[in-house]
PDB file of C-alpha atoms in Angstrom:
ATOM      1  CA  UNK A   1      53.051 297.300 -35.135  1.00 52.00           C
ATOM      2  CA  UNK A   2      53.069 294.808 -38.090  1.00 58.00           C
ATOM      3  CA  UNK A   3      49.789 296.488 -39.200  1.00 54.00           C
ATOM      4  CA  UNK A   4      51.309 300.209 -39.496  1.00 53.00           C
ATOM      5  CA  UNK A   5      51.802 300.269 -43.273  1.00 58.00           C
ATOM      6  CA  UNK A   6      47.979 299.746 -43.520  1.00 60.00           C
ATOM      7  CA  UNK A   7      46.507 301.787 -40.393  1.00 57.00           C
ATOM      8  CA  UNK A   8      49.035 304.792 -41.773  1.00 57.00           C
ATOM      9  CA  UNK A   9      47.416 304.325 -45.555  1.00 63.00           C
ATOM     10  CA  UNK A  10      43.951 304.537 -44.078  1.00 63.00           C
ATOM     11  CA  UNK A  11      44.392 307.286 -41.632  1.00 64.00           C
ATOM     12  CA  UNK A  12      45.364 309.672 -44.383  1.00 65.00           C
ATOM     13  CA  UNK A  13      42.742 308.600 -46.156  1.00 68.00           C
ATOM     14  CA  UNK A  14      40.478 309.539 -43.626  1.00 65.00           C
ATOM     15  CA  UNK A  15      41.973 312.804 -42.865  1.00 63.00           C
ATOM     16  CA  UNK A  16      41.823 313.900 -46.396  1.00 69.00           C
ATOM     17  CA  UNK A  17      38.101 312.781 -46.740  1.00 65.00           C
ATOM     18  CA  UNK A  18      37.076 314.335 -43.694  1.00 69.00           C
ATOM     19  CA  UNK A  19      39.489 317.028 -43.553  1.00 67.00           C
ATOM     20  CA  UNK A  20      41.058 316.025 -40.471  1.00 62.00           C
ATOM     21  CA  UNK A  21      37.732 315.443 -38.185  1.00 64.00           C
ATOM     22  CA  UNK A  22      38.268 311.588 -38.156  1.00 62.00           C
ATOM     23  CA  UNK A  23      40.811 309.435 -37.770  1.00 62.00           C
ATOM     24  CA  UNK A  24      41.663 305.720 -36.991  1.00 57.00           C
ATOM     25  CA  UNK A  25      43.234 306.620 -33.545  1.00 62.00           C
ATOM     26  CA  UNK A  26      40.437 308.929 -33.000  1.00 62.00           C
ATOM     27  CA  UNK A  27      37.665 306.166 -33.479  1.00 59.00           C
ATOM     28  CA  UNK A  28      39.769 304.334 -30.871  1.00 61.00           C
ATOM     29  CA  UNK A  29      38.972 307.134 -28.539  1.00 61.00           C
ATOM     30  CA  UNK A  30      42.238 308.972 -28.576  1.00 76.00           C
ATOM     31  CA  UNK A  31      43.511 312.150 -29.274  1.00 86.00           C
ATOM     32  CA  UNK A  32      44.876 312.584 -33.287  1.00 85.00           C
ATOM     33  CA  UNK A  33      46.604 315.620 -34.979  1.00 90.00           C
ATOM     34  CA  UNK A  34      48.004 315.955 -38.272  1.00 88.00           C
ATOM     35  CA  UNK A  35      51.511 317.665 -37.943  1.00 96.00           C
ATOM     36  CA  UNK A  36      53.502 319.405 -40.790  1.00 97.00           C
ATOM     37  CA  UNK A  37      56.871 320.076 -40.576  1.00 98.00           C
ATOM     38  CA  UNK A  38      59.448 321.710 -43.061  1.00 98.00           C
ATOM     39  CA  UNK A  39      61.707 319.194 -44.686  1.00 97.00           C
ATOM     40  CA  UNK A  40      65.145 319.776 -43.291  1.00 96.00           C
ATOM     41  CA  UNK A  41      66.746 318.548 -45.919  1.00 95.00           C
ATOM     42  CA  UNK A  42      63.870 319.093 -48.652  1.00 96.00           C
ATOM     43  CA  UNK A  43      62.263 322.406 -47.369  1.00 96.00           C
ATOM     44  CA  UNK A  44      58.979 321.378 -47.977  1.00 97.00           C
ATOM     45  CA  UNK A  45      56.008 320.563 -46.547  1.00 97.00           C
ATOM     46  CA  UNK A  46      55.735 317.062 -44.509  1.00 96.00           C
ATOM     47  CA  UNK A  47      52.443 315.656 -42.346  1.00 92.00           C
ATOM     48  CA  UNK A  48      52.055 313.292 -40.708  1.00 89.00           C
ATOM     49  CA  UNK A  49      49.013 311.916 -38.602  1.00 86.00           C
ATOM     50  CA  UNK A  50      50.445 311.163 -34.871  1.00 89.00           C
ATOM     51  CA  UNK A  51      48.991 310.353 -31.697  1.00 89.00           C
ATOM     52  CA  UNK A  52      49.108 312.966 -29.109  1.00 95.00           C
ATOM     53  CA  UNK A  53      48.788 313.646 -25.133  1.00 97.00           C
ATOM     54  CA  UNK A  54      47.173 316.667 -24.594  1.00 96.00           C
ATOM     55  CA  UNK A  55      49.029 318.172 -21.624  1.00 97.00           C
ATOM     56  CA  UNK A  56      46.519 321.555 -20.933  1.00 96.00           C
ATOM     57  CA  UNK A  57      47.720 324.064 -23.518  1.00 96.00           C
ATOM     58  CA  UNK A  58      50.619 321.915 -24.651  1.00 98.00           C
ATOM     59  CA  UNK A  59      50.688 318.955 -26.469  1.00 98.00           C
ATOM     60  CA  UNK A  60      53.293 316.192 -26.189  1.00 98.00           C
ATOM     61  CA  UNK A  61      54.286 314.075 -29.156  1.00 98.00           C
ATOM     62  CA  UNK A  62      56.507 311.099 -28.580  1.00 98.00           C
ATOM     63  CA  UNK A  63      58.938 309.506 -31.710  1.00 97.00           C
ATOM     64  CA  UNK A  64      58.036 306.219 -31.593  1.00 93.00           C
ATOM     65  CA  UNK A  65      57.957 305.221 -35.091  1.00 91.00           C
ATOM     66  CA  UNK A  66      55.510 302.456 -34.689  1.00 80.00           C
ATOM     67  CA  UNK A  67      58.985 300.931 -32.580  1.00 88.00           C
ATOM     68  CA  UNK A  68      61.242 300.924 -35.100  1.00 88.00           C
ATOM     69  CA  UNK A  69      64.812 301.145 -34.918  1.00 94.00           C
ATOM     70  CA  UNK A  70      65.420 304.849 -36.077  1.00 95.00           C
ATOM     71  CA  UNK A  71      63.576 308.046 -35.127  1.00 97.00           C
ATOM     72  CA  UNK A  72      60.790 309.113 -37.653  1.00 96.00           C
ATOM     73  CA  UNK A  73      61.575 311.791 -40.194  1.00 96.00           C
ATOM     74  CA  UNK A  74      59.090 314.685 -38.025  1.00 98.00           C
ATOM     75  CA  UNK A  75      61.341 314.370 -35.235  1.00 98.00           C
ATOM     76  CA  UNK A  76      64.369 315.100 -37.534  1.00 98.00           C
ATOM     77  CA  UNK A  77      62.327 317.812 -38.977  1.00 98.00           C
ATOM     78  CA  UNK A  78      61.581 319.353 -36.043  1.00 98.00           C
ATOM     79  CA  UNK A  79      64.932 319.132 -34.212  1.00 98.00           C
ATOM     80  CA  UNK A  80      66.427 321.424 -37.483  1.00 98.00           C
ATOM     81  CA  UNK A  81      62.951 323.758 -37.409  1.00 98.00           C
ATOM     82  CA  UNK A  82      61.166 323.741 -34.030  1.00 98.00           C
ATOM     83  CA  UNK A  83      58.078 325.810 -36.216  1.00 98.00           C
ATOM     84  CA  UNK A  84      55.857 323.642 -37.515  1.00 98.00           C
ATOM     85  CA  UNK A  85      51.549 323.218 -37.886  1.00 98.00           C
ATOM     86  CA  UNK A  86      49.185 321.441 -36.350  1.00 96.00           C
ATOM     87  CA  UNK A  87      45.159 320.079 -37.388  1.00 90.00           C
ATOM     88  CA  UNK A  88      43.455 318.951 -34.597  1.00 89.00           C
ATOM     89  CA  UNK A  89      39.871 317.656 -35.057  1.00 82.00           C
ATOM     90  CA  UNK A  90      39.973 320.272 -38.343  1.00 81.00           C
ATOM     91  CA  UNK A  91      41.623 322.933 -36.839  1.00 89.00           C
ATOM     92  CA  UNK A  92      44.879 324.076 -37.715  1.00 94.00           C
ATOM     93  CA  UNK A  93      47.363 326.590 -35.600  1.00 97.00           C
ATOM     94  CA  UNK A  94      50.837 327.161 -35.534  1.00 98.00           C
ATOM     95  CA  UNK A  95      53.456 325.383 -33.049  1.00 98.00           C
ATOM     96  CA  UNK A  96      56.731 325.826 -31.417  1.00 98.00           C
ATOM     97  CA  UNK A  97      58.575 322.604 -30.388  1.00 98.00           C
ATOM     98  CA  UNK A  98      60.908 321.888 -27.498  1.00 98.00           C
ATOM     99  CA  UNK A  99      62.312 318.538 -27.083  1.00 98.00           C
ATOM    100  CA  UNK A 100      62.551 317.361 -23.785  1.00 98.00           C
ATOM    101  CA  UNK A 101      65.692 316.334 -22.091  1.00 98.00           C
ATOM    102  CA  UNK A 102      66.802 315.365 -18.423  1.00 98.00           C
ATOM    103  CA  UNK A 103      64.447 315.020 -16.006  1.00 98.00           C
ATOM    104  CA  UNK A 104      61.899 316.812 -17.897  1.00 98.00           C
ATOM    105  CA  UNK A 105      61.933 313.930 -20.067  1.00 98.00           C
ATOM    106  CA  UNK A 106      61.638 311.154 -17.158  1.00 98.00           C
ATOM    107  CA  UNK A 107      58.866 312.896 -15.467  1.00 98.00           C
ATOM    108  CA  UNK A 108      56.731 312.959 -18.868  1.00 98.00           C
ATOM    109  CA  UNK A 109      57.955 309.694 -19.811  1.00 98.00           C
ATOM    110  CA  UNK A 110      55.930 308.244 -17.082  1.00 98.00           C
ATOM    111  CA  UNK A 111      53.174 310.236 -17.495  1.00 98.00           C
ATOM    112  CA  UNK A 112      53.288 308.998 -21.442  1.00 97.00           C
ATOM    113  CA  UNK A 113      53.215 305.574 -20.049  1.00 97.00           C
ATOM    114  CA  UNK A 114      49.932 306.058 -17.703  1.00 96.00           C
ATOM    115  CA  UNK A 115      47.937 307.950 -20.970  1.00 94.00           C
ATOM    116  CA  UNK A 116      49.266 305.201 -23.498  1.00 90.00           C
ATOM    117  CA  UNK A 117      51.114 302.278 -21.885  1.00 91.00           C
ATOM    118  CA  UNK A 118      52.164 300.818 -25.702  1.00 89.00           C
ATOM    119  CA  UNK A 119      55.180 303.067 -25.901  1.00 94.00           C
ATOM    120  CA  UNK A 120      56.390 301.257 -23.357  1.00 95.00           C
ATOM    121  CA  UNK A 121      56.678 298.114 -25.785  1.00 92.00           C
ATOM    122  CA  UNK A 122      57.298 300.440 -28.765  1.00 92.00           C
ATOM    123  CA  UNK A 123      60.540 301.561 -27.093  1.00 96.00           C
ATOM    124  CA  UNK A 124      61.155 298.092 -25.916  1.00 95.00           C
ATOM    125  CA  UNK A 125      60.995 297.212 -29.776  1.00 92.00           C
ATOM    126  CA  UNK A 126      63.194 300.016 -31.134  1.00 95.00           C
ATOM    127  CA  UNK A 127      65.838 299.225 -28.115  1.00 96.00           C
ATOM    128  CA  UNK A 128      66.033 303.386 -28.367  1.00 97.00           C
ATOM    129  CA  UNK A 129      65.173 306.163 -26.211  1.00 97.00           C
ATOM    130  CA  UNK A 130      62.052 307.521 -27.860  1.00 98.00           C
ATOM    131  CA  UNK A 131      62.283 311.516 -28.446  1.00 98.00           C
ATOM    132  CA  UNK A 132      59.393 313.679 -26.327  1.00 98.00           C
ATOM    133  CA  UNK A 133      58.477 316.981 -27.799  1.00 98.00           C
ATOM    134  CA  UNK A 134      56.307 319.536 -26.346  1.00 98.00           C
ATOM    135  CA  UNK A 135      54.643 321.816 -28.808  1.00 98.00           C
ATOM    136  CA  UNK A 136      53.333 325.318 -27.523  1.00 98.00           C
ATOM    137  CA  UNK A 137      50.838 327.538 -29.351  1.00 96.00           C
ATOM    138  CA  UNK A 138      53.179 329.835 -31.237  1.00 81.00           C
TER     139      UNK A 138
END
C-alpha cells in the first residue's frame, strides 16, 4: 500500500501505451479494467485502472482505495451516476452499477476475500466498510 503512488503512475502508463492490453495487476495474473465515470461534481470524464472479480457476466469492483481512510472518488462517482464505461484487455462497453447492500454484500464480501484475500487487510487499514459494486452490461 505504501507503493500505490508509483504502481498507479505506471499502470496508466501502461494502459495508455498499450491501449489498455497490459497492466501491472494484469502481469500479476489478475483481472484489470480501466473504468470511467462522470464527475459528479465536475461532469467530466474520470478513469481509473481497478482490479476486478469477474463474476460470469458481471463484474464486481470493491472501494478499497489502496486502504485508505475515505472511499475513492469512482465510488462517489458512481453512487450519483450508476452509467459509466469500462476497457477490459482493450475493449470498451458500457456499464450499469448497483452497489451492494445487506446480505448481498456479506455473501460477495467473502467471495472477494477467497479471489483476493488483501482486501481483507485493506479494510483492516481503512477501519471502513469497503463499498461492493456490481456492474452489468448496459
Amino acid at each position: 500500500m505504501r507503493l500505490a503512488k508509483g504502481i498507479i503512475w505506471l499502470d496508466k502508463r501502461l494502459h495508455r501505451m498499450f491501449g489498455g492490453r497490459v497492466t501491472l495487476v494484469g502481469i500479476a495474473g489478475l483481472p484489470s479494467l480501466r473504468l470511467t465515470t462522470v464527475g459528479r461534481k465536475s461532469g467530466l470524464a474520470r478513469s481509473t485502472n481497478l482490479l476486478y472479480f469477474p463474476d460470469g457476466d458481471r463484474i464486481v469492483l470493491v472501494g478499497s482505495n489502496w486502504g485508505r481512510e475515505r472511499d475513492p472518488g469512482w465510488t462517489f462517482n458512481l453512487h450519483a451516476n450508476p452509467e459509466a464505461s469500462v476497457v477490459v484487455r482493450g475493449r470498451e462497453f458500457a456499464v450499469h452499477a448497483q452497489a451492494l447492500k445487506g446480505e448481498d454484500y456479506d455473501q460477495m464480501w467473502q467471495r472477494l476475500l477467497r479471489f483476493w484475500p488483501g482486501y481483507e487487510m485493506e479494510r483492516d487499514a481503512a477501519g471502513r466498510e469497503l463499498p461492493i459494486f456490481v456492474l452489468t452490461r448496459g
